[in-house]
Short mmCIF file of C-alpha atoms and ligand atoms in Angstrom, two decimals:
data_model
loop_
_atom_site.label_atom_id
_atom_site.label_comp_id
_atom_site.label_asym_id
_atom_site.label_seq_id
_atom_site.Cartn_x
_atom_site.Cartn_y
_atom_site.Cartn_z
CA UNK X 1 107.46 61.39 119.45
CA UNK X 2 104.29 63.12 118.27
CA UNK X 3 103.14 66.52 120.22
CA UNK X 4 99.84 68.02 118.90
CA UNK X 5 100.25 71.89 118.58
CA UNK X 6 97.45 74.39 119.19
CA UNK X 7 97.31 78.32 118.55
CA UNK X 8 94.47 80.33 119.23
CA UNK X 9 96.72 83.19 119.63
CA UNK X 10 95.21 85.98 117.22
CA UNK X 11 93.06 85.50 114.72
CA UNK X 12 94.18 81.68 113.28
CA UNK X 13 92.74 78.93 114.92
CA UNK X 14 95.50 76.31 114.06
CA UNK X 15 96.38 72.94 115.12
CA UNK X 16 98.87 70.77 113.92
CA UNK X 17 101.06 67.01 114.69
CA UNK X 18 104.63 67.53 114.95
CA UNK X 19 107.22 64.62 114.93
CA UNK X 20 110.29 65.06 116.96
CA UNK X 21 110.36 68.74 117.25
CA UNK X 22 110.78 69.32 113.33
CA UNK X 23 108.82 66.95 111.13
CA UNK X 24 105.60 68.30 109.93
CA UNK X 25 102.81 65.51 110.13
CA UNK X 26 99.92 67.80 109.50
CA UNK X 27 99.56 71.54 110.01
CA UNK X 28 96.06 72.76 109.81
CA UNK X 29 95.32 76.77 109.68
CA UNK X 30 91.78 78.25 109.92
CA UNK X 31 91.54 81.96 108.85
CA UNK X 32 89.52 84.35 109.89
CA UNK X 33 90.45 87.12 107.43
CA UNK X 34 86.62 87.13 105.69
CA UNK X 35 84.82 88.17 108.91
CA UNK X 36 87.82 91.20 110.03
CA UNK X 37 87.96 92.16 106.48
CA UNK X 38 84.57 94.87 106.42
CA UNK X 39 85.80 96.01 109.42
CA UNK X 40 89.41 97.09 108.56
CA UNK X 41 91.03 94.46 111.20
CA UNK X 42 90.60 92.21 113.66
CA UNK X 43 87.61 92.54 116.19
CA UNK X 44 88.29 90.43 119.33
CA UNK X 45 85.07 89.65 120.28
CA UNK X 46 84.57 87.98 117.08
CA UNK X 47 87.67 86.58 116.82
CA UNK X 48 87.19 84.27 120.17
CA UNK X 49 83.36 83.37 118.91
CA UNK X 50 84.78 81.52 115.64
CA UNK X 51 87.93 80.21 117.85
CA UNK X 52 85.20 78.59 119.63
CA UNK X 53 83.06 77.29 116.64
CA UNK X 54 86.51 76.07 114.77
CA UNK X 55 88.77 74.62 117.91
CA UNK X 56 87.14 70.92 117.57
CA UNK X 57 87.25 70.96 113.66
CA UNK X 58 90.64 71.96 113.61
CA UNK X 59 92.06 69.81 116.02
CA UNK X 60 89.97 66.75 114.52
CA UNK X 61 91.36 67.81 111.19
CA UNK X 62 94.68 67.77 112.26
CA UNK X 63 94.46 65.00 113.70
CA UNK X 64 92.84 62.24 110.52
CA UNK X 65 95.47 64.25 108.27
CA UNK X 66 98.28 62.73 110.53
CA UNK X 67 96.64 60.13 110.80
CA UNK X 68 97.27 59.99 114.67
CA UNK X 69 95.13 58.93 118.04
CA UNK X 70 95.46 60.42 120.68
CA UNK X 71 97.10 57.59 122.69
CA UNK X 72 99.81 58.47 120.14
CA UNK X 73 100.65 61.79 121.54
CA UNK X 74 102.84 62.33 123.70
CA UNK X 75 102.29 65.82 124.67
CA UNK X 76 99.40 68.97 123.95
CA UNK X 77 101.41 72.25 123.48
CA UNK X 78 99.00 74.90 123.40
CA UNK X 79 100.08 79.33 123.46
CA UNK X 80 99.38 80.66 126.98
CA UNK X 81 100.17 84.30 125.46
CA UNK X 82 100.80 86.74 124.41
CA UNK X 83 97.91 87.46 121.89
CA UNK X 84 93.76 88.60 122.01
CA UNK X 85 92.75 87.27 125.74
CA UNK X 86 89.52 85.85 124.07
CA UNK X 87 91.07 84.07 121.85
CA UNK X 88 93.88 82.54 124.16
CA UNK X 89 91.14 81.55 126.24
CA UNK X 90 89.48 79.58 123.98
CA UNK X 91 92.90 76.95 122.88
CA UNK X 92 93.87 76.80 126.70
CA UNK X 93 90.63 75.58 128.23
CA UNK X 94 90.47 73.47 124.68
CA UNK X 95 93.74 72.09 125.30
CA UNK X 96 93.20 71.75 129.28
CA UNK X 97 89.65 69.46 128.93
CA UNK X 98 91.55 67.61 126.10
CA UNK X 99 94.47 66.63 128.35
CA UNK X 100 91.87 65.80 131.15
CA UNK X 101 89.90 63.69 129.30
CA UNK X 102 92.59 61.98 127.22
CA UNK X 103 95.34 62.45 130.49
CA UNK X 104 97.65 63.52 127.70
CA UNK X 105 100.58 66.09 129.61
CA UNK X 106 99.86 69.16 128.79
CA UNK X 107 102.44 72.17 127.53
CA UNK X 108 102.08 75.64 127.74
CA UNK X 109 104.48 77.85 125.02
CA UNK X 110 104.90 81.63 124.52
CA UNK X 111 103.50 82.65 121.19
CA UNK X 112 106.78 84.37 120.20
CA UNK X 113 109.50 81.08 120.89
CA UNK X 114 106.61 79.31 118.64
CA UNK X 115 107.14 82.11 116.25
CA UNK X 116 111.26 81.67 116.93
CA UNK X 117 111.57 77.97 116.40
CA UNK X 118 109.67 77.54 113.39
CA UNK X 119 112.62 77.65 111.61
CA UNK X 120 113.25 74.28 113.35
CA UNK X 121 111.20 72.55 110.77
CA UNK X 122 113.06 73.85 108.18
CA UNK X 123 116.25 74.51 109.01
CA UNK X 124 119.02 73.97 112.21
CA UNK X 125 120.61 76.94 112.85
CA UNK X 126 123.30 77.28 115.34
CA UNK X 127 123.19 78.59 118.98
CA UNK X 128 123.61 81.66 119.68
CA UNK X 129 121.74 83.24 116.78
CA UNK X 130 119.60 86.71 116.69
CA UNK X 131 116.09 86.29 116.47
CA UNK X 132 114.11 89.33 114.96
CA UNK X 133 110.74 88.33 115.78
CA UNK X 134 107.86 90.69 113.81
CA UNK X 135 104.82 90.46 113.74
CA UNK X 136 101.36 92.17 114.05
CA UNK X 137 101.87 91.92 117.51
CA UNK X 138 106.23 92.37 118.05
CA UNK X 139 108.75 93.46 117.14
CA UNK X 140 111.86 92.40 119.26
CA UNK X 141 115.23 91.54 118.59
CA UNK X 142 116.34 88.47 121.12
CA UNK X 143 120.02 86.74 121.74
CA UNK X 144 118.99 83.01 121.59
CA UNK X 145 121.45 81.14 123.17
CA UNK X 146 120.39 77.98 123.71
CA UNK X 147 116.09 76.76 123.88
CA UNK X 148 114.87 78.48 126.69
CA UNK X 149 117.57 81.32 127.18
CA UNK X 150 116.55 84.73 125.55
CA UNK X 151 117.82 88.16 126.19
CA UNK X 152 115.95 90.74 124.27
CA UNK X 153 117.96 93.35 123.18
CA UNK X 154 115.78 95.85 121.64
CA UNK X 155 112.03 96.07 121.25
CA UNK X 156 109.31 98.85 119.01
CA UNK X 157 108.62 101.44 121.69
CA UNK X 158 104.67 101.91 119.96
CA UNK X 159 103.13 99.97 117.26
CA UNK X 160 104.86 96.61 115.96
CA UNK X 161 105.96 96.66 111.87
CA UNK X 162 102.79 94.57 111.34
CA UNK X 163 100.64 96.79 112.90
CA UNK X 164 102.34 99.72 111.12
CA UNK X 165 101.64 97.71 107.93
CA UNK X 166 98.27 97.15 108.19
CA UNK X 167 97.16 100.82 109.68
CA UNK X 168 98.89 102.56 106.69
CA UNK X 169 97.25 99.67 104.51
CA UNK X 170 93.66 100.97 106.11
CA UNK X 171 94.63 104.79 105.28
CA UNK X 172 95.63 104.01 101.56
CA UNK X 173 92.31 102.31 101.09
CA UNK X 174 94.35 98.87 100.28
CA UNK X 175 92.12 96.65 101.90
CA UNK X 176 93.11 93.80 105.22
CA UNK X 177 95.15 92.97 106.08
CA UNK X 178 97.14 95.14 105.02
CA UNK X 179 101.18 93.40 104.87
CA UNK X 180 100.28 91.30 102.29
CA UNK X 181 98.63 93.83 100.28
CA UNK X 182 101.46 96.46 100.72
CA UNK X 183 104.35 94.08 100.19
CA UNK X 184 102.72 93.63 96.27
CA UNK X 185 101.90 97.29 95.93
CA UNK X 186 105.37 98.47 97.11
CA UNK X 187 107.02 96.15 94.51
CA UNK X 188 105.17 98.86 91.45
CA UNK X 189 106.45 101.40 93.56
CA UNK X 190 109.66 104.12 93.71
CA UNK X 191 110.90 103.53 97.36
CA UNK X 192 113.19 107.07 97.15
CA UNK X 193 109.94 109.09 96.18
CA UNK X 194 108.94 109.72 99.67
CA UNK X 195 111.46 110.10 102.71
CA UNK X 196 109.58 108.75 105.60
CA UNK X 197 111.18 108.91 109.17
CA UNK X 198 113.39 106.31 110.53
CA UNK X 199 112.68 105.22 114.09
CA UNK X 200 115.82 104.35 115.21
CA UNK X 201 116.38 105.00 119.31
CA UNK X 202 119.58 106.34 119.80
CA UNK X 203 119.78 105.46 123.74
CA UNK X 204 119.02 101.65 122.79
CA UNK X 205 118.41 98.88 119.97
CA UNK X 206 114.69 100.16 120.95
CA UNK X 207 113.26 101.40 117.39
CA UNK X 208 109.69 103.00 117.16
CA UNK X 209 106.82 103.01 114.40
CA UNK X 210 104.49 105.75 115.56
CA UNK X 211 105.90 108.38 114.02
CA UNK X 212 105.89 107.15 110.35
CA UNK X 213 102.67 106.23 110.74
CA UNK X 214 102.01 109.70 111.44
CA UNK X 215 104.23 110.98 108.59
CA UNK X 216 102.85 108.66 105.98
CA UNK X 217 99.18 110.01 107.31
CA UNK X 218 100.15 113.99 107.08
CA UNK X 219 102.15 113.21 103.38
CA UNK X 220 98.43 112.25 102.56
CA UNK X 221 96.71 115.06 103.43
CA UNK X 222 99.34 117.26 102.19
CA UNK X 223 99.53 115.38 98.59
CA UNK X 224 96.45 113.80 97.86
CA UNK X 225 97.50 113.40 94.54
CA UNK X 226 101.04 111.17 95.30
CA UNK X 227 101.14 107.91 93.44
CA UNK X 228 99.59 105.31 96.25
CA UNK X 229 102.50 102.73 94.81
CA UNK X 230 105.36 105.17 96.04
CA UNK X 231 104.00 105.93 99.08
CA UNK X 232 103.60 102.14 99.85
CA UNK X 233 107.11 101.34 98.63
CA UNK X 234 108.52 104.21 100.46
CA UNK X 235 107.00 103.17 103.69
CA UNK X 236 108.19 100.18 103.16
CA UNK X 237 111.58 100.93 102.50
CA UNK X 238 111.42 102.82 105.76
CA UNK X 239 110.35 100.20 107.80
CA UNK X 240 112.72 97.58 106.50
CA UNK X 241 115.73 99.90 107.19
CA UNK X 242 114.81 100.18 110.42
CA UNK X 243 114.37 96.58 111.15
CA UNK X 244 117.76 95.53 108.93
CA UNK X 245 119.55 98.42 110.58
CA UNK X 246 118.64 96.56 113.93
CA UNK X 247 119.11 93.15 113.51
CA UNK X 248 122.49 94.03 112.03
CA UNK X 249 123.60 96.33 114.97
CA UNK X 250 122.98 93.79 117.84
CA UNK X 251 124.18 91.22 115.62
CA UNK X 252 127.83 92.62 115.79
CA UNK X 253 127.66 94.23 119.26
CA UNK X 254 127.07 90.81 120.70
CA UNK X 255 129.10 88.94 118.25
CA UNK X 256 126.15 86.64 116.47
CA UNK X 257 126.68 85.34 112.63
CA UNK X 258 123.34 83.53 112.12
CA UNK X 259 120.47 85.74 112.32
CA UNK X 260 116.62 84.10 112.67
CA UNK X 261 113.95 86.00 110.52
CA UNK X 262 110.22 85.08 111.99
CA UNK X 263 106.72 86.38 112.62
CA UNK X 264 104.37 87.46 109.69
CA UNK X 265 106.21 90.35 108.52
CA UNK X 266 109.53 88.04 108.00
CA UNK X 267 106.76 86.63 104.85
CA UNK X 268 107.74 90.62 103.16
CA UNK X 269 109.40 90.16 100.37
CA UNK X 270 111.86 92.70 99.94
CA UNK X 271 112.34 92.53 104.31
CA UNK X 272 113.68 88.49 103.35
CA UNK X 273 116.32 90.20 100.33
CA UNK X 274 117.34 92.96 101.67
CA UNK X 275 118.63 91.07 105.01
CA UNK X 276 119.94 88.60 103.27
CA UNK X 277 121.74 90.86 100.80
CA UNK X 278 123.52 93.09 103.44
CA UNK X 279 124.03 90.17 106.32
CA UNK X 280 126.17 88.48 103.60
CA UNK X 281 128.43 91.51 103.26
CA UNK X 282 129.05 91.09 106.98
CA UNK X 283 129.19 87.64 106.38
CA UNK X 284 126.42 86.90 108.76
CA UNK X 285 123.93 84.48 107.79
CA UNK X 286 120.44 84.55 107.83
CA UNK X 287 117.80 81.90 108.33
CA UNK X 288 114.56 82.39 106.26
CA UNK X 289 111.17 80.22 106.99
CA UNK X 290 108.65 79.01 104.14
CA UNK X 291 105.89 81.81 103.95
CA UNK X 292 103.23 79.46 105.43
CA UNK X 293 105.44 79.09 108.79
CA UNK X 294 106.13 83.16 109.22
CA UNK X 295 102.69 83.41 109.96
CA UNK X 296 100.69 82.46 112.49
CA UNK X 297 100.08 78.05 112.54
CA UNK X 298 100.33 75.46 115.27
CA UNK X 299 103.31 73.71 114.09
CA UNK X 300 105.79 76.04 115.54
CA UNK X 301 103.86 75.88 119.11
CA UNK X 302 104.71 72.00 118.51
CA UNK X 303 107.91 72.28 117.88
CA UNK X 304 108.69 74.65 121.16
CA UNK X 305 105.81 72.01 122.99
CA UNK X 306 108.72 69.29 122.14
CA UNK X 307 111.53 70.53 123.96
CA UNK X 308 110.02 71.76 127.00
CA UNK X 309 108.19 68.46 127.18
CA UNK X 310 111.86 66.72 126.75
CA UNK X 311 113.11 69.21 129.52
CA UNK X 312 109.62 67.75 131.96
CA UNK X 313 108.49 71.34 132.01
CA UNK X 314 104.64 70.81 132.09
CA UNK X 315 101.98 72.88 132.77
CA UNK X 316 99.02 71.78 134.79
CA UNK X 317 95.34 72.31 135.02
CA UNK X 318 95.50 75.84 136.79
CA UNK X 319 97.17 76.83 133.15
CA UNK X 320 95.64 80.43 132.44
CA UNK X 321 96.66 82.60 129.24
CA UNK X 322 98.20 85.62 129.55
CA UNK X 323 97.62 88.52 126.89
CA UNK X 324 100.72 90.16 127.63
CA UNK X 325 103.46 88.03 128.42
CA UNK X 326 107.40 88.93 127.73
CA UNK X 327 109.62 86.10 126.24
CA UNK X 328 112.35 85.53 128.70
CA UNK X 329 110.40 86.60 131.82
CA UNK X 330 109.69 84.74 135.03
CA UNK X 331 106.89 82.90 133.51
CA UNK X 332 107.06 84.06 130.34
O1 KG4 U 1 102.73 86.41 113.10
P1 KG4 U 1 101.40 86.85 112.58
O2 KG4 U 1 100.68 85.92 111.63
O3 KG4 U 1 100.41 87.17 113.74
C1 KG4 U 1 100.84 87.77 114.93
O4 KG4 U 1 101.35 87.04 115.82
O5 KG4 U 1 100.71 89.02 115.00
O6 KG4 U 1 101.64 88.26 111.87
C2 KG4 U 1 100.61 88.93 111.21
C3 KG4 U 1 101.17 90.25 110.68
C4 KG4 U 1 100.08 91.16 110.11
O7 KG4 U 1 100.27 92.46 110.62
C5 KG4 U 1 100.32 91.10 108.60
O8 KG4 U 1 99.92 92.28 107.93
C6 KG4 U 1 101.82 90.92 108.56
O9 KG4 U 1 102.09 90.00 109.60
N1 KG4 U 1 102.26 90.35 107.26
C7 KG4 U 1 103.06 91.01 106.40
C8 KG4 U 1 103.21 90.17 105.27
N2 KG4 U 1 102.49 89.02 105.51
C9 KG4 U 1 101.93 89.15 106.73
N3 KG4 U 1 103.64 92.22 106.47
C10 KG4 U 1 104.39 92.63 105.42
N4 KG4 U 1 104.56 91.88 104.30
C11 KG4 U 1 104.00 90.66 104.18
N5 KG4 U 1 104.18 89.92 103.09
ZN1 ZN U 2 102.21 85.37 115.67
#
């Protein structure tokens, strides 16, 4: 069974053909990161404009590299949300005339289970696991315990890690975006140099961002001179004990031993070692995507479009995105 995945979420325009909920046919990625770049990050308005110049393209690509009609498909699973409202718009009424016009069903998939179930075209790990989704959007910590059934157990209280990533990026001068960037920088860095705050809630699994942000700002006004490596790694180092501390926490209070690393910071390098590493000594596992599926692309909205299109839960034409839109809610 072949479902044709679109995402239109941020600042990708992807589409890709899925077979079966895990076999990559063709995964197709347009990125905008040449037009955001002068300006330091992503400008909506802009954003939805070359969604709307690169939807056809994209899809048609996808498409001739599968080598696929469309009377093969069996589904179009498209992100409803959460992400830039321009740009959702752009997929979902490109994925609504599309199903018209070709009366192909039509799917409608929350960015963040994409973002969850890429590792199903990699890997099978078993339910329950912990998904730590983070990205420049979230970061949330979920209980998976079967498709469909999330409980999130902790969630930033400000800025996501990729966000964090790419403002400090901006305010060393590194360039966007920023993760990237900072995850080779860090690596020529001392991560003890600088002791940046941890944001760990005490009242929940909530953990916060903000204030290192603002630490890693005032450490640069106070020492202009500091090495820019050191204060990259030791950002880093903060941020990554947060999120390890986290994952690692819920995973024993609710009794998980596979943990699910997604979203386009799970790409860091030392974030996918360090969790490893220490998960091991609690002899939890942890489930690590290819780099090119952390980040934003189509054939995780596929794989997600699969099973709710083998569970008959389709989305009609009155299909609107959502920008903010909480996994495990009513509609969400
Ligand atoms: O999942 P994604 O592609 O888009 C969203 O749904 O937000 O994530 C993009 C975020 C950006 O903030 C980017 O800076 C960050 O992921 N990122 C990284 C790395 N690669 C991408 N952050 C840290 N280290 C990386 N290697
Ligand atoms: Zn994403």
């Amino acid at each position: 069974m072949l479902i044709l995945g679109i995402d239109t979420s941020c600042d990708d325009t992807a589409a890709s053909v899925v077979e079966n909920g895990h076999k990559i046919i063709s995964n197709v990625v347009s990125s905008q990161n040449e037009i955001h770049k002068k300006y330091g990050g992503i400008v909506p308005e802009l954003a939805s404009r070359r969604h709307l110049e690169m939807i056809m393209p994209v899809v048609d690509e996808a498409m001739s590299r599968a080598n696929a009609k469309f009377k093969d498909i069996s589904a179009i699973a498209v992100s409803k949300g959460p992400g830039l409202i321009g740009s959702l718009l752009v997929g979902v009424c490109f994925a609504k005339s599309l199903s018209f016009v070709k009366k192909i069903p039509l799917v409608a998939i929350n960015h963040l289970e994409g973002h969850i179930f890429s590792i199903f075209l990699e890997e099978k790990p078993e339910f329950p696991f912990l998904a730590l989704v983070v990205s420049g959007g979230h970061t949330s910590v979920y209980k998976v315990s079967a498709f469909g059934q999330y409980i999130e157990l902790g969630r930033t209280r400000d800025d996501a890690a990729g966000e964090a990533y790419d403002k400090v990026a901006k305010l060393l001068g590194f360039g966007y975006p920023g993760g990237p960037i900072m995850d080779t920088i860090a690596e020529k860095g001392d991560a003890n140099a600088i002791v940046f705050p941890r944001g760990l809630l005490k009242e929940s699994f909530d953990v916060s961002f903000s204030g290192l942000k603002t630490a890693v700002l005032n450490h640069v006004r106070k020492y202009p001179e500091s090495k820019k490596e050191d204060i990259a790694a030791s950002f880093q180092s903060a941020v990554i004990d947060v999120l390890i501390k986290r994952a690692l926490a819920c995973a024993t209070e609710n009794k998980l031993k596979n943990i699910v690393l997604s979203g386009g910071v799970a790409a860091n390098s030392a974030l996918r070692k360090q969790l490893v590493k220490k998960a091991l000594d609690q002899d939890i596992r942890v489930y690590l995507s290819s780099l090119y599926l952390c980040t934003d692309n189509a054939a995780m909205i596929a794989v997600a479009g699969f099973y709710h299109f083998k569970n008959n839960d389709l989305a009609d034409f009155s299909l609107n995105p959502k920008a903010f839109l909480p996994l495990g809610s009513a509609n969400g």
